[in-house]
Short mmCIF file of C-alpha atoms in Angstrom, two decimals:
data_model
loop_
_atom_site.label_atom_id
_atom_site.label_comp_id
_atom_site.label_asym_id
_atom_site.label_seq_id
_atom_site.Cartn_x
_atom_site.Cartn_y
_atom_site.Cartn_z
CA MET A 449 -18.12 31.09 22.26
CA ALA A 450 -15.59 28.66 22.75
CA THR A 451 -16.26 25.32 24.89
CA ASP A 452 -13.33 24.21 27.25
CA GLY A 453 -12.54 21.58 24.48
CA SER A 454 -12.08 23.94 21.70
CA THR A 455 -10.04 26.08 23.93
CA ALA A 456 -7.69 23.35 24.40
CA ILE A 457 -7.27 22.57 20.71
CA GLN A 458 -6.44 26.17 20.21
CA ASP A 459 -3.86 26.18 22.58
CA ALA A 460 -2.70 22.90 21.31
CA VAL A 461 -2.25 23.93 17.83
CA SER A 462 -0.33 27.16 19.02
CA SER A 463 2.06 25.12 20.86
CA ALA A 464 2.54 23.04 17.69
CA ILE A 465 2.79 25.70 15.44
CA LEU A 466 5.46 27.18 17.43
CA GLY A 467 7.62 24.27 16.57
CA LEU A 468 6.80 24.22 13.18
CA PRO A 469 9.30 27.24 11.80
CA THR A 470 7.53 27.00 8.37
CA VAL A 471 3.81 27.33 9.34
CA LYS A 472 2.77 31.07 10.97
CA SER A 473 -1.04 29.92 11.59
CA LEU A 474 -3.88 28.06 10.30
CA ARG A 475 -6.42 28.96 8.19
CA ASP A 476 -9.74 29.15 9.36
CA GLU A 477 -11.09 26.24 7.38
CA GLN A 478 -7.90 23.98 8.21
CA TYR A 479 -8.50 24.71 11.96
CA ALA A 480 -12.36 23.58 11.65
CA ALA A 481 -11.22 20.52 9.84
CA LEU A 482 -8.48 19.63 12.58
CA GLU A 483 -10.81 20.34 15.36
CA SER A 484 -13.24 18.08 13.67
CA PHE A 485 -11.14 15.53 13.13
CA LEU A 486 -9.47 15.50 16.64
CA THR A 487 -13.04 15.49 18.36
CA GLY A 488 -13.47 12.07 16.63
CA LYS A 489 -15.82 13.35 13.73
CA ASP A 490 -15.51 12.02 10.55
CA THR A 491 -14.26 14.64 8.32
CA VAL A 492 -14.25 15.99 5.03
CA ALA A 493 -12.07 18.83 3.89
CA LEU A 494 -12.68 20.15 0.30
CA LEU A 495 -10.39 22.78 -0.33
CA PRO A 496 -8.75 24.39 -3.22
CA THR A 497 -5.54 23.11 -4.69
CA GLY A 498 -2.62 24.52 -2.76
CA TYR A 499 -4.62 25.49 0.00
CA GLY A 500 -2.88 23.47 2.75
CA LYS A 501 -5.14 20.20 3.19
CA SER A 502 -2.16 18.19 3.97
CA LEU A 503 -1.01 20.46 6.89
CA ILE A 504 -4.55 19.32 8.65
CA TYR A 505 -3.26 15.89 8.65
CA GLN A 506 0.34 16.47 9.28
CA ILE A 507 -0.06 18.63 12.40
CA ALA A 508 -2.81 16.37 14.03
CA PRO A 509 -0.32 13.77 15.51
CA ILE A 510 1.41 16.83 17.41
CA VAL A 511 -1.58 18.43 18.37
CA ALA A 512 -2.82 15.29 19.83
CA GLY A 513 0.13 14.41 21.53
CA ILE A 514 0.25 17.75 23.19
CA LEU A 515 -3.62 17.43 24.44
CA ALA A 516 -2.69 13.75 25.51
CA SER A 517 0.16 15.08 27.76
CA ARG A 518 -2.25 17.62 29.46
CA PRO A 519 -3.89 16.88 32.85
CA ASN A 520 -7.11 17.50 31.54
CA ALA A 521 -6.63 15.52 28.16
CA PRO A 522 -9.72 13.99 26.31
CA ALA A 523 -11.10 10.78 27.55
CA TRP A 524 -10.01 9.24 24.25
CA LEU A 525 -6.52 10.54 24.27
CA VAL A 526 -5.79 9.58 27.82
CA ASN A 527 -3.76 6.28 26.78
CA VAL A 528 -2.13 7.44 23.70
CA LYS A 529 1.52 7.73 24.10
CA LYS A 530 2.77 8.10 20.28
CA PRO A 531 -0.18 9.62 18.41
CA ILE A 532 -0.26 8.05 14.48
CA VAL A 533 -2.03 9.00 11.48
CA ILE A 534 -2.60 6.57 8.70
CA VAL A 535 -2.65 8.38 5.32
CA VAL A 536 -4.26 6.14 2.59
CA SER A 537 -3.47 7.45 -0.85
CA PRO A 538 -3.41 6.19 -4.47
CA LEU A 539 -0.83 8.36 -5.90
CA VAL A 540 2.50 7.21 -5.35
CA ALA A 541 4.13 10.41 -6.37
CA LEU A 542 1.86 12.26 -4.10
CA ILE A 543 3.11 9.85 -0.92
CA LYS A 544 6.89 10.42 -1.77
CA ASP A 545 6.20 14.08 -1.93
CA GLN A 546 4.12 14.05 1.33
CA VAL A 547 6.57 11.98 3.27
CA GLU A 548 9.44 14.48 2.28
CA LYS A 549 7.36 17.43 3.28
CA ALA A 550 6.36 16.10 6.57
CA ASN A 551 9.93 15.19 7.56
CA SER A 552 11.36 18.50 6.28
CA LEU A 553 8.97 19.96 8.95
CA GLY A 554 10.08 17.67 11.55
CA ILE A 555 7.03 15.50 11.37
CA SER A 556 8.13 11.83 11.48
CA ALA A 557 6.58 10.18 8.51
CA ILE A 558 7.27 6.82 6.36
CA SER A 559 5.88 5.19 3.09
CA LEU A 560 5.31 1.77 3.44
CA LEU A 561 6.22 1.46 -0.31
CA ASP A 562 9.71 2.25 0.57
CA VAL A 563 9.79 -0.02 4.12
CA LYS A 564 12.73 -2.19 5.06
CA ASP A 565 12.74 -4.72 7.92
CA LYS A 566 14.02 -2.23 10.34
CA ASP A 567 11.36 0.12 9.43
CA ALA A 568 8.68 -2.21 9.53
CA GLU A 569 9.93 -2.82 13.49
CA ASP A 570 9.90 0.67 13.89
CA ILE A 571 6.60 1.51 12.33
CA LYS A 572 5.21 -1.17 14.63
CA LYS A 573 6.55 0.76 17.82
CA GLY A 574 5.23 3.91 16.81
CA LYS A 575 8.47 5.64 15.42
CA TYR A 576 6.47 7.43 12.90
CA GLN A 577 3.55 10.08 13.47
CA LEU A 578 2.03 9.82 9.76
CA VAL A 579 2.34 6.32 8.03
CA PHE A 580 1.50 6.48 4.13
CA GLY A 581 0.38 3.83 2.03
CA ILE A 582 -1.35 2.88 -1.31
CA PRO A 583 -4.96 1.05 -0.55
CA GLU A 584 -3.72 -2.59 -1.80
CA LEU A 585 -0.72 -2.43 0.73
CA TRP A 586 -3.20 -1.95 3.67
CA VAL A 587 -5.63 -4.51 2.65
CA ASP A 588 -3.60 -7.11 0.85
CA CYS A 589 -0.31 -7.40 2.85
CA GLU A 590 -0.68 -9.26 6.03
CA LEU A 591 2.24 -7.61 7.80
CA TRP A 592 0.38 -4.21 7.60
CA GLY A 593 -2.79 -5.98 8.29
CA ASP A 594 -1.54 -7.49 11.86
CA MET A 595 0.28 -4.08 12.42
CA LEU A 596 -3.09 -2.42 12.38
CA LEU A 597 -4.44 -4.97 14.62
CA SER A 598 -1.68 -4.91 17.37
CA ASP A 599 -2.43 -3.41 20.66
CA HIS A 600 0.06 -0.63 20.03
CA PHE A 601 -1.80 0.63 17.19
CA GLU A 602 -5.25 0.00 18.65
CA GLN A 603 -3.83 2.28 21.62
CA ASN A 604 -1.89 5.28 19.41
CA LEU A 605 -4.18 5.28 15.99
CA ILE A 606 -5.71 8.71 16.28
CA GLY A 607 -7.46 8.66 12.61
CA ILE A 608 -7.07 7.57 9.20
CA VAL A 609 -6.90 10.13 6.35
CA VAL A 610 -8.13 9.14 2.66
CA ASP A 611 -5.81 11.74 0.37
CA GLU A 612 -7.17 12.30 -3.12
CA VAL A 613 -10.52 10.72 -2.37
CA HIS A 614 -12.00 11.64 -5.55
CA LYS A 615 -9.83 8.56 -6.82
CA THR A 616 -11.64 6.28 -4.63
CA PRO A 617 -14.02 4.94 -7.15
CA SER A 618 -11.07 3.81 -9.17
CA TRP A 619 -9.56 1.89 -6.60
#
């Protein structure tokens, strides 16, 4: 039996999908991972190649935004105005593909690899729902470290995704 929280997430997912013309529905495994992520649990999605793992984190800020806008929003989303997901990936080519795919779905995404001065300000202000970067950029670049500690990011960051986690030992 569904709880009130899971019903709210189901409704928000349905609303989010209506705005994504190329997405008809989520598979059960995608939904389970998204629900886990959106309820603040550490989540691992081990799914086959081509199964749609990326859609889980691509749709997360949209669903979180819908949930946050409702009167009965979960407590952790009450102050979220512009939900942001950080995506850490070791593969530059994959980052470029994922940014392009997200933008084609109407989900605002940017790679830290291609940032210009104006983009940096836009990222800090929450213009992008998905912010992609290689591990070294997040850790070694003072600009991004400061951004992560800013009030805006602390208020609006709904999660961090590590894509291609099997590459982690080589980082």
